[in-house]
Tab-separated table of C-alpha atoms and ligand atoms in Angstrom:
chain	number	residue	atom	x	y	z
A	26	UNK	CA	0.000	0.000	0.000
A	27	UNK	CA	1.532	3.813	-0.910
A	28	UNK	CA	2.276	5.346	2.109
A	29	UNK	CA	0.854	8.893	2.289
A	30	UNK	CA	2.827	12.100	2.124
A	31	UNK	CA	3.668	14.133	4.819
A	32	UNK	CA	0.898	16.773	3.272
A	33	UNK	CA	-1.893	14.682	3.757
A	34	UNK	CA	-0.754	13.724	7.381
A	35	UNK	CA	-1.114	17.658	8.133
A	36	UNK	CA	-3.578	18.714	10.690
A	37	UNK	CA	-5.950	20.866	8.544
A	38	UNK	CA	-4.627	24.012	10.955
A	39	UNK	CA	-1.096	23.395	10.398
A	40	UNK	CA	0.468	24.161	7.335
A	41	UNK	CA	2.767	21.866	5.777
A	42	UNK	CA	5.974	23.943	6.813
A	43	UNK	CA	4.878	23.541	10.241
A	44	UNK	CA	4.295	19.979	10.384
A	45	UNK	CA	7.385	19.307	9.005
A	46	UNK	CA	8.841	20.842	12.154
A	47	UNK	CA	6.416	19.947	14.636
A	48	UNK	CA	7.454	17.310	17.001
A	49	UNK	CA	5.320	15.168	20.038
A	50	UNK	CA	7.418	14.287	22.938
A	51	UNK	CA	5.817	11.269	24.630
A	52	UNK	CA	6.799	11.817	28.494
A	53	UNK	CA	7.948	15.032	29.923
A	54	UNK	CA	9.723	13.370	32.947
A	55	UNK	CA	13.376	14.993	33.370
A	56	UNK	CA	14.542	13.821	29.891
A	57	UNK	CA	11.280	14.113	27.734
A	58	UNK	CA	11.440	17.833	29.343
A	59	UNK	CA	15.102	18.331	28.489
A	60	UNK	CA	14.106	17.239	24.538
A	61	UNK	CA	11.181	19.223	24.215
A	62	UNK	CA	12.536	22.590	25.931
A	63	UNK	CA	15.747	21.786	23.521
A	64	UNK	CA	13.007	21.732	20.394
A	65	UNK	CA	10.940	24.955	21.908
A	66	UNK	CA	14.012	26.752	21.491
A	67	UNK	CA	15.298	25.557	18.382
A	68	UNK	CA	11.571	26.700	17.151
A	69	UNK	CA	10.291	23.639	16.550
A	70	UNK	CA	6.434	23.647	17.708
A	71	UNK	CA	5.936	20.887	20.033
A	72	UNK	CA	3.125	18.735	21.215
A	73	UNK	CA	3.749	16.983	24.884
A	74	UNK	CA	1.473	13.971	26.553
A	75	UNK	CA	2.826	12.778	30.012
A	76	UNK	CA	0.712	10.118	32.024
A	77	UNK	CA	0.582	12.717	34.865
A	78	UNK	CA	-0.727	15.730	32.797
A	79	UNK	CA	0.585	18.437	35.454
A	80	UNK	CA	3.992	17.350	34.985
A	81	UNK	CA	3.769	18.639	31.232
A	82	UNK	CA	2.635	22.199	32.387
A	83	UNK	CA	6.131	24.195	32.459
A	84	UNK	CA	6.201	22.989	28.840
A	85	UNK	CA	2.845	24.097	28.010
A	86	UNK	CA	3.944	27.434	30.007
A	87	UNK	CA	7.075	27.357	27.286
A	88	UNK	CA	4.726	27.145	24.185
A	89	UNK	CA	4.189	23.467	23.709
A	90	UNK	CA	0.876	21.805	23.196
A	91	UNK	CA	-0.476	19.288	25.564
A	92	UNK	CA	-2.557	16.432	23.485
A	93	UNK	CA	-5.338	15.042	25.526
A	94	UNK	CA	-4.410	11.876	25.258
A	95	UNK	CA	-1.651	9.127	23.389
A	96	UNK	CA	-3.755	8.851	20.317
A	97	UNK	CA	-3.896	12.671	20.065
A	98	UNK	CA	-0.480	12.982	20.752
A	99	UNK	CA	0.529	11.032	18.051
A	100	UNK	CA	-1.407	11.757	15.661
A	101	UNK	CA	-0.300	15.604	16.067
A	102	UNK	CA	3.291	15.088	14.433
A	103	UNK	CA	4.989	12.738	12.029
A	104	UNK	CA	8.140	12.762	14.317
A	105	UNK	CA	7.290	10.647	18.039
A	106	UNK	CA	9.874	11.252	20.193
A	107	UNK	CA	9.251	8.752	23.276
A	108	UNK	CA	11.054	9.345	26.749
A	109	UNK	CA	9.255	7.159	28.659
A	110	UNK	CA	10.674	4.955	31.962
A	111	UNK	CA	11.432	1.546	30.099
A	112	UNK	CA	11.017	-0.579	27.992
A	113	UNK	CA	7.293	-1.602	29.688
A	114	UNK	CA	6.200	1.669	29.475
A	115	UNK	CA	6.691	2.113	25.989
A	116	UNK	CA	4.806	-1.038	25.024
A	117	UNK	CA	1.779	0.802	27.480
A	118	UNK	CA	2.215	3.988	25.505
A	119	UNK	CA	2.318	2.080	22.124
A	120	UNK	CA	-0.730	-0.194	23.283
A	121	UNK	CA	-2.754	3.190	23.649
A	122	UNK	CA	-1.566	4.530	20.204
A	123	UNK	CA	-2.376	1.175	18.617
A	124	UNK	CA	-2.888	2.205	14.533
A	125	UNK	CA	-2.370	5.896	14.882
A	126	UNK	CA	1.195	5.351	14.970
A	127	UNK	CA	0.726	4.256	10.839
A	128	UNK	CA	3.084	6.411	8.733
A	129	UNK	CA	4.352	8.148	11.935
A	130	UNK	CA	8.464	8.015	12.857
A	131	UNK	CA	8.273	6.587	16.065
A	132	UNK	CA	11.600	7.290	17.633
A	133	UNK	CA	12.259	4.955	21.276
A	134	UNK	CA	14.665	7.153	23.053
A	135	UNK	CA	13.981	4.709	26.316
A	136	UNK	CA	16.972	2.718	27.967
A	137	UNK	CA	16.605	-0.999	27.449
A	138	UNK	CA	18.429	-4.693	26.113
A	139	UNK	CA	18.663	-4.391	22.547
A	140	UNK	CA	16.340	-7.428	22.390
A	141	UNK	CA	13.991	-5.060	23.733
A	142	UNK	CA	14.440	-2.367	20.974
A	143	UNK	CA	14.079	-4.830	18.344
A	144	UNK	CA	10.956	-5.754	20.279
A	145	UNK	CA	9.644	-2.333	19.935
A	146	UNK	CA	10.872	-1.992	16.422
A	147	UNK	CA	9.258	-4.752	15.219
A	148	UNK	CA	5.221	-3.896	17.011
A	149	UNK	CA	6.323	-0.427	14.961
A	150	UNK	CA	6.769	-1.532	11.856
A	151	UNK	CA	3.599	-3.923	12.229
A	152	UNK	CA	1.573	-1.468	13.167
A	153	UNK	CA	2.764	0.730	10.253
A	154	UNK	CA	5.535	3.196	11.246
A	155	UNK	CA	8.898	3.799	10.571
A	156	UNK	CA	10.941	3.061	13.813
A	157	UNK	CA	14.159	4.265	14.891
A	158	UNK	CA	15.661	3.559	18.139
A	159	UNK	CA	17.688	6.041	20.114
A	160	UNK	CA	20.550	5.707	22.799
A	161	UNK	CA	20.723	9.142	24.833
A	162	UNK	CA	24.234	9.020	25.818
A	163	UNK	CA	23.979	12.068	28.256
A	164	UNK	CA	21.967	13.786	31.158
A	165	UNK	CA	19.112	16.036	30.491
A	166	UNK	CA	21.432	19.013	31.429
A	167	UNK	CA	23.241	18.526	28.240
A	168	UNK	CA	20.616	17.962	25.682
A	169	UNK	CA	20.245	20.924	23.314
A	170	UNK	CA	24.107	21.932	24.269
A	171	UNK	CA	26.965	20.980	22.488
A	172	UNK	CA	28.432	17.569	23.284
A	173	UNK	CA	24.975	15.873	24.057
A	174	UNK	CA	25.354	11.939	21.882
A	175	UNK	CA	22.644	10.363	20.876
A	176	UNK	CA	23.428	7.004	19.151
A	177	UNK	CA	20.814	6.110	16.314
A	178	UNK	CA	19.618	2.664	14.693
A	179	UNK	CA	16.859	1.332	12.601
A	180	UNK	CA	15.116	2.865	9.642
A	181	UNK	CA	17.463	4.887	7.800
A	182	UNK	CA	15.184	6.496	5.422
A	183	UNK	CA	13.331	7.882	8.581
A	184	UNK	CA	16.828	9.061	10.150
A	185	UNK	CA	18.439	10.928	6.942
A	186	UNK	CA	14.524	12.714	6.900
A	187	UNK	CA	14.443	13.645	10.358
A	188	UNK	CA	18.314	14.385	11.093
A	189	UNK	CA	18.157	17.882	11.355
A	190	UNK	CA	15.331	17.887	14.095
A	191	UNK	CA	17.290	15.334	15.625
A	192	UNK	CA	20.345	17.299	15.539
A	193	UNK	CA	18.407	19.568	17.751
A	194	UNK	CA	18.504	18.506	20.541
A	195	UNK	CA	21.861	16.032	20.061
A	196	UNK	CA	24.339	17.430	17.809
A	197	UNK	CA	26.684	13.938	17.874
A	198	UNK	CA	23.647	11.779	16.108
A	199	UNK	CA	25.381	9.068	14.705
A	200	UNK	CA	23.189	6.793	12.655
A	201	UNK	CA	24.939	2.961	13.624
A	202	UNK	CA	22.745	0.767	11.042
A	203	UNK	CA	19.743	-0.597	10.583
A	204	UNK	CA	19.497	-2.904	13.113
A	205	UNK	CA	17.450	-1.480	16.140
A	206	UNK	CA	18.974	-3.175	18.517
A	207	UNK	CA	22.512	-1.619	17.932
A	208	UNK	CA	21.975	1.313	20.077
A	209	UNK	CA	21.105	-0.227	23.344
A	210	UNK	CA	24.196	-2.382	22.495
A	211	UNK	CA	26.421	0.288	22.294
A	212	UNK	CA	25.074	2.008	25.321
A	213	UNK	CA	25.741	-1.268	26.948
A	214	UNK	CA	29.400	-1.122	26.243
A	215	UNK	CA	29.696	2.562	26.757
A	216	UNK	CA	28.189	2.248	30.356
A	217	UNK	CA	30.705	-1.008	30.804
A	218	UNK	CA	33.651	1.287	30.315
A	219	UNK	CA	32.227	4.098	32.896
A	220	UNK	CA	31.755	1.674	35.665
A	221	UNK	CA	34.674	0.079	35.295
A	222	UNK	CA	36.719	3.434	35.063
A	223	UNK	CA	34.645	5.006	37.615
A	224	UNK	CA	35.003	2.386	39.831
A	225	UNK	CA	38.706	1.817	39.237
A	226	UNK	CA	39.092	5.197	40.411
A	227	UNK	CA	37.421	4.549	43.599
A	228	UNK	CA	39.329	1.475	44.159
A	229	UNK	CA	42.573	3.841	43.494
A	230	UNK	CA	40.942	6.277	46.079
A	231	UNK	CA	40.098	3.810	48.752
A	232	UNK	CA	43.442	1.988	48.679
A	233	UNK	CA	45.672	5.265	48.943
A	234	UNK	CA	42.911	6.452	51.893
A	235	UNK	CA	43.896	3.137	53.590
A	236	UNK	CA	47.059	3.892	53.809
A	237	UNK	CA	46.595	7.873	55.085
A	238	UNK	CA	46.447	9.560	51.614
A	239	UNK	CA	43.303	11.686	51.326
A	240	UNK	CA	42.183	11.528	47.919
A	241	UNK	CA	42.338	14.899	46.912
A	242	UNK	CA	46.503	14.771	47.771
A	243	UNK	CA	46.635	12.026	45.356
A	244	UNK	CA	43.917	13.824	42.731
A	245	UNK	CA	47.389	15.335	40.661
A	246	UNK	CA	49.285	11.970	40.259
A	247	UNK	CA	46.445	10.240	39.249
A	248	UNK	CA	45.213	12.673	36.512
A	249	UNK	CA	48.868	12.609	35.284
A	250	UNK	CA	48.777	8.753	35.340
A	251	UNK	CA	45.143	8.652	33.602
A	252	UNK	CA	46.158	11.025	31.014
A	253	UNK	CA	49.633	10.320	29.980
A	254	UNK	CA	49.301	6.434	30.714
A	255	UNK	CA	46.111	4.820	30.832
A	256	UNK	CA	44.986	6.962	27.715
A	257	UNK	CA	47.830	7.111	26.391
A	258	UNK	CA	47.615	3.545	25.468
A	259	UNK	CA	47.302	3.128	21.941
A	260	UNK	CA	43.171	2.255	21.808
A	261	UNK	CA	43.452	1.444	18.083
A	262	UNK	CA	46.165	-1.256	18.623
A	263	UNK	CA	44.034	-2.600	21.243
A	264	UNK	CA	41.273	-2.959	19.338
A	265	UNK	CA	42.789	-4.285	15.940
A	266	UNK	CA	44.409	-7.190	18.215
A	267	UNK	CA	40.903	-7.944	20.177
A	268	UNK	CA	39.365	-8.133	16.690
A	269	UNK	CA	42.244	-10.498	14.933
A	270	UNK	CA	42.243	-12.522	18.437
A	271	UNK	CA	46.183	-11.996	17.687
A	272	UNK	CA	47.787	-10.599	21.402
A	273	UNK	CA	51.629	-9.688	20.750
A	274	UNK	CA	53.182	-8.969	24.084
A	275	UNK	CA	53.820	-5.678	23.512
A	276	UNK	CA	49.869	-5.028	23.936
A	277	UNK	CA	51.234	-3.428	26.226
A	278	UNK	CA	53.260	-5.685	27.829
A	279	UNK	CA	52.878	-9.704	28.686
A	280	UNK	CA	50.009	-11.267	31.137
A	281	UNK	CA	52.420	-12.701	33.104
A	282	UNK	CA	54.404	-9.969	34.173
A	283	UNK	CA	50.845	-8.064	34.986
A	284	UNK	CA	49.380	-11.543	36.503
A	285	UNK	CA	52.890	-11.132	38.566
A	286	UNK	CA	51.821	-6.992	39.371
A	287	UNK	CA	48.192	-7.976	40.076
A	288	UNK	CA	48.745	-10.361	43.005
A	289	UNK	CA	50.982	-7.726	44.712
A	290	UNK	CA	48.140	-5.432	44.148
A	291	UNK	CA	45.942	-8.132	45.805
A	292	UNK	CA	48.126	-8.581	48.611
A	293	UNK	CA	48.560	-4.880	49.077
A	294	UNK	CA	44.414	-4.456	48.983
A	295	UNK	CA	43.764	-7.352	51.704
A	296	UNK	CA	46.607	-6.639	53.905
A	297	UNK	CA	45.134	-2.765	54.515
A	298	UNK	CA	41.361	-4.325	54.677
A	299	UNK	CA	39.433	-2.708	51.845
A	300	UNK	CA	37.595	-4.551	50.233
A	301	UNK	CA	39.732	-6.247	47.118
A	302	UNK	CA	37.073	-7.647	44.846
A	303	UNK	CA	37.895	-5.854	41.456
A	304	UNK	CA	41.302	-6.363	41.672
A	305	UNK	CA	40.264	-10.038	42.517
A	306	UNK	CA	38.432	-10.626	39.464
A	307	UNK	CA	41.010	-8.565	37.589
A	308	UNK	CA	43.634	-10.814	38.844
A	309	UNK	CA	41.853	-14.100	38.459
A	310	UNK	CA	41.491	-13.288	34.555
A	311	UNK	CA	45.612	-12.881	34.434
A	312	UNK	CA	45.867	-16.210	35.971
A	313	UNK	CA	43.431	-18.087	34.034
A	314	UNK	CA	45.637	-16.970	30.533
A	315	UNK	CA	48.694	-18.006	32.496
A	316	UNK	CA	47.403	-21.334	33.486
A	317	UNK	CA	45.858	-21.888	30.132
A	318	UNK	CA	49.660	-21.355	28.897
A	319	UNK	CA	49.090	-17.552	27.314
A	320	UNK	CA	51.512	-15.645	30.282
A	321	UNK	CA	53.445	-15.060	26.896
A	322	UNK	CA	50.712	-12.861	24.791
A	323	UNK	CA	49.746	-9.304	25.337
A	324	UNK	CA	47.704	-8.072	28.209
A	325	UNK	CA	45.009	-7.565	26.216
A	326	UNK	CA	44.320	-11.268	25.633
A	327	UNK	CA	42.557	-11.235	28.939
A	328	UNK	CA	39.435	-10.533	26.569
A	329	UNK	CA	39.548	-14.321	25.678
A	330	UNK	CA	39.310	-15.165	29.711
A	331	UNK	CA	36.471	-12.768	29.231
A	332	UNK	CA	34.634	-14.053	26.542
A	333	UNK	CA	35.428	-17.687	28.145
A	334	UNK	CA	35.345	-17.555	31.427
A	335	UNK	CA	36.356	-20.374	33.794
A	336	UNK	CA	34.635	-22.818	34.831
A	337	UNK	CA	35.118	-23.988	38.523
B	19	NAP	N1	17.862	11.111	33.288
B	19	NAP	C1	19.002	10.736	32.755
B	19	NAP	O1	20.103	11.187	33.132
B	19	NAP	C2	18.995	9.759	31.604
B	19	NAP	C3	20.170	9.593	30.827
B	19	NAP	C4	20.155	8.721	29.742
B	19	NAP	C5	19.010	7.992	29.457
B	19	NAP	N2	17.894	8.152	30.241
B	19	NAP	C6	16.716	7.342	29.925
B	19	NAP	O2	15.667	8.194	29.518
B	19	NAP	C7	14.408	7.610	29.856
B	19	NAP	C8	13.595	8.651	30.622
B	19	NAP	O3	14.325	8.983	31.792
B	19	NAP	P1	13.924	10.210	32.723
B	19	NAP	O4	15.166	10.618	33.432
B	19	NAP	O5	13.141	11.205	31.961
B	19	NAP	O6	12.956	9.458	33.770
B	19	NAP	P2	11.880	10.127	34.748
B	19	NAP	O7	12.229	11.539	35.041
B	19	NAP	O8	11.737	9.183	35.896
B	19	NAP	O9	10.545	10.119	33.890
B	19	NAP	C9	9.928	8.912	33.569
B	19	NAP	C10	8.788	9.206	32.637
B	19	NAP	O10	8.184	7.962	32.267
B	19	NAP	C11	6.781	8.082	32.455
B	19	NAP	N3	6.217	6.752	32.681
B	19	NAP	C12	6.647	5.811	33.549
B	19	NAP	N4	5.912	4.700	33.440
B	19	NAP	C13	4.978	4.957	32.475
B	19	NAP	C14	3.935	4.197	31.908
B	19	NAP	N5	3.694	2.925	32.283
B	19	NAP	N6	3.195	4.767	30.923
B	19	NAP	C15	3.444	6.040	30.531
B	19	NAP	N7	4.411	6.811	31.028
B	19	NAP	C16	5.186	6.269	31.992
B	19	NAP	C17	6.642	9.016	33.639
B	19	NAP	O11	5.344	9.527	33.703
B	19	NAP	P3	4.750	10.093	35.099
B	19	NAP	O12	5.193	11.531	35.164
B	19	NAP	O13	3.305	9.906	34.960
B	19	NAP	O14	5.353	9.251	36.216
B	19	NAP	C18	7.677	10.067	33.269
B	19	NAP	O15	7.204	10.951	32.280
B	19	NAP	C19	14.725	6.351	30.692
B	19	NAP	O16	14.661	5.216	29.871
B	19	NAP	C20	16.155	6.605	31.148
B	19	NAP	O17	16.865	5.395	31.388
B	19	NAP	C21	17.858	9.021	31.283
């Protein structure tokens, strides 16, 4: 069946300039309000629905329009922009729209598996829309402002039609591929490197205060450490030998001689009682390569232990 144009989708009181701006933000909790007071102020008009209608006043205050209900809401704009809780909530959101999403972009800017995305992408694309899924790689303080990422997947077509609205409110928009699942994926590995970072730092902190060093005294060595050493490393080596599974010991140097480092690290941790559990698991991955006879390859082929891990 031809889809319709975006003329014919027009409210009769909007004229087709404006509906090819205008933009519904499904929930106006402290993201969906970040998106649509980023769109107000681009110029964009904007129509809001929130569960809990007085949470969508300041918007309505701003300018925005607040449908009376999903089905309204949708129906209002060709672009969907849904900032809902989770993935749960956007299947009760969707439920309610039912066939009024047909020829609408339906964009899930939610936090979920990528299982659940494709999920989502798939009841769209039943149902008649375009889908694109959306992973907001910031905090609502930074959407609208330069350096807000949001990571795209799904229907290209949609993407390429909507990127400048899109750039709005996220000027880093990457578009990943078609597969809706992709961004959650990414935002998966993304978050995987903050904790583990965040935490390392932490550890760092916690050790040092064991031993009578306040954090902030040790603040300047660590920076210098982060930034000269840890990403310093060359990340592109790293990841050509992860991908060719090929671990030449100077990547950076050879699991042994860290497997060696690690237990002293260990014995440091438990010896001044904070708790040594990351440096644990770190260490038991250097042993496992050593006792599986790899204390010769690069660090990096800890990803094998990894992507294998033991089994006792
Ligand atoms: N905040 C951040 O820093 C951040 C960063 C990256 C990604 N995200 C993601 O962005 C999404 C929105 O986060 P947020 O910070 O805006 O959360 P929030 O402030 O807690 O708002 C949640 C929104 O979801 C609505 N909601 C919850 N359950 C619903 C349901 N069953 N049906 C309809 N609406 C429902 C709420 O409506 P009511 O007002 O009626 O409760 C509210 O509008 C989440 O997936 C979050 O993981 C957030």
């Amino acid at each position: 069946m031809p889809r319709r144009s975006l003329s014919q989708r027009a409210p009769a009181n909007d004229s087709e300039e404006t509906m090819h701006h205008r933009t519904t933000v499904i929930g106006t909790g402290a993201m969906g309000q970040a998106l649509a007071i980023a769109l107000l102020d681009a110029g964009h008009p904007v129509t809001v629905w929130n569960r809990t209608r007085e949470r969508a006043d300041p918007l309505v205050a701003r300018g925005a329009v607040l449908a009376a209900d999903v089905v309204d809401a949708v129906s209002a704009s060709e672009l969907v922009l849904v900032s809902v809780l989770d993935s749960a909530a956007v299947r009760d959101v969707l439920d309610s729209a039912g066939d009024a999403v047909r020829d609408r972009t339906i964009v899930n800017l939610v936090t979920g598996t990528p299982g659940e995305a494709r999920s989502v992408a798939d009841w769209a694309v039943e149902h008649g829309a375009d889908h694109l899924d959306g992973a907001m790689m910031a905090v609502p303080s930074m959407i609208g402002s330069p350096g807000a990422t949001i990571l795209y997947g799904g229907a290209v077509d949609a993407y390429h039609r909507h990127e400048p609205t899109l750039r709005t409110v996220a000027s880093d928009s990457p578009f990943l591929g078609v597969d809706a699942g992709l961004p959650a994926l990414y935002d998966v590995g993304l978050l995987t490197m903050l904790y583990a970072t965040m935490t390392g730092w932490l550890q760092a902190f916690a050790v040092v205060g064991a031993g009578g060093v306040t954090a902030e005294e040790f603040l300047p060595h660590a920076r210098a450490w982060f930034d000269n050493v840890v990403v310093a490393e060359d990340t592109a080596e790293v990841a050509t030998s992860v991908d060719r599974r090929e671990y030449p010991d100077t990547v950076p140097s050879s699991v042994a001689l860290n497997a060696a480092a690690l237990r002293l690290l260990l014995q440091v941790h438990e010896e001044s009682g904070v708790g040594s559990g990351l440096v644990a698991a770190i260490s038991a991955l250097a042993d496992q390569r050593v006792a599986e006879g790899h204390g010769a390859d690069g660090f990096t082929s800890l990803v094998e232990a990894i992507r294998t891990p033991a089994r006792n």
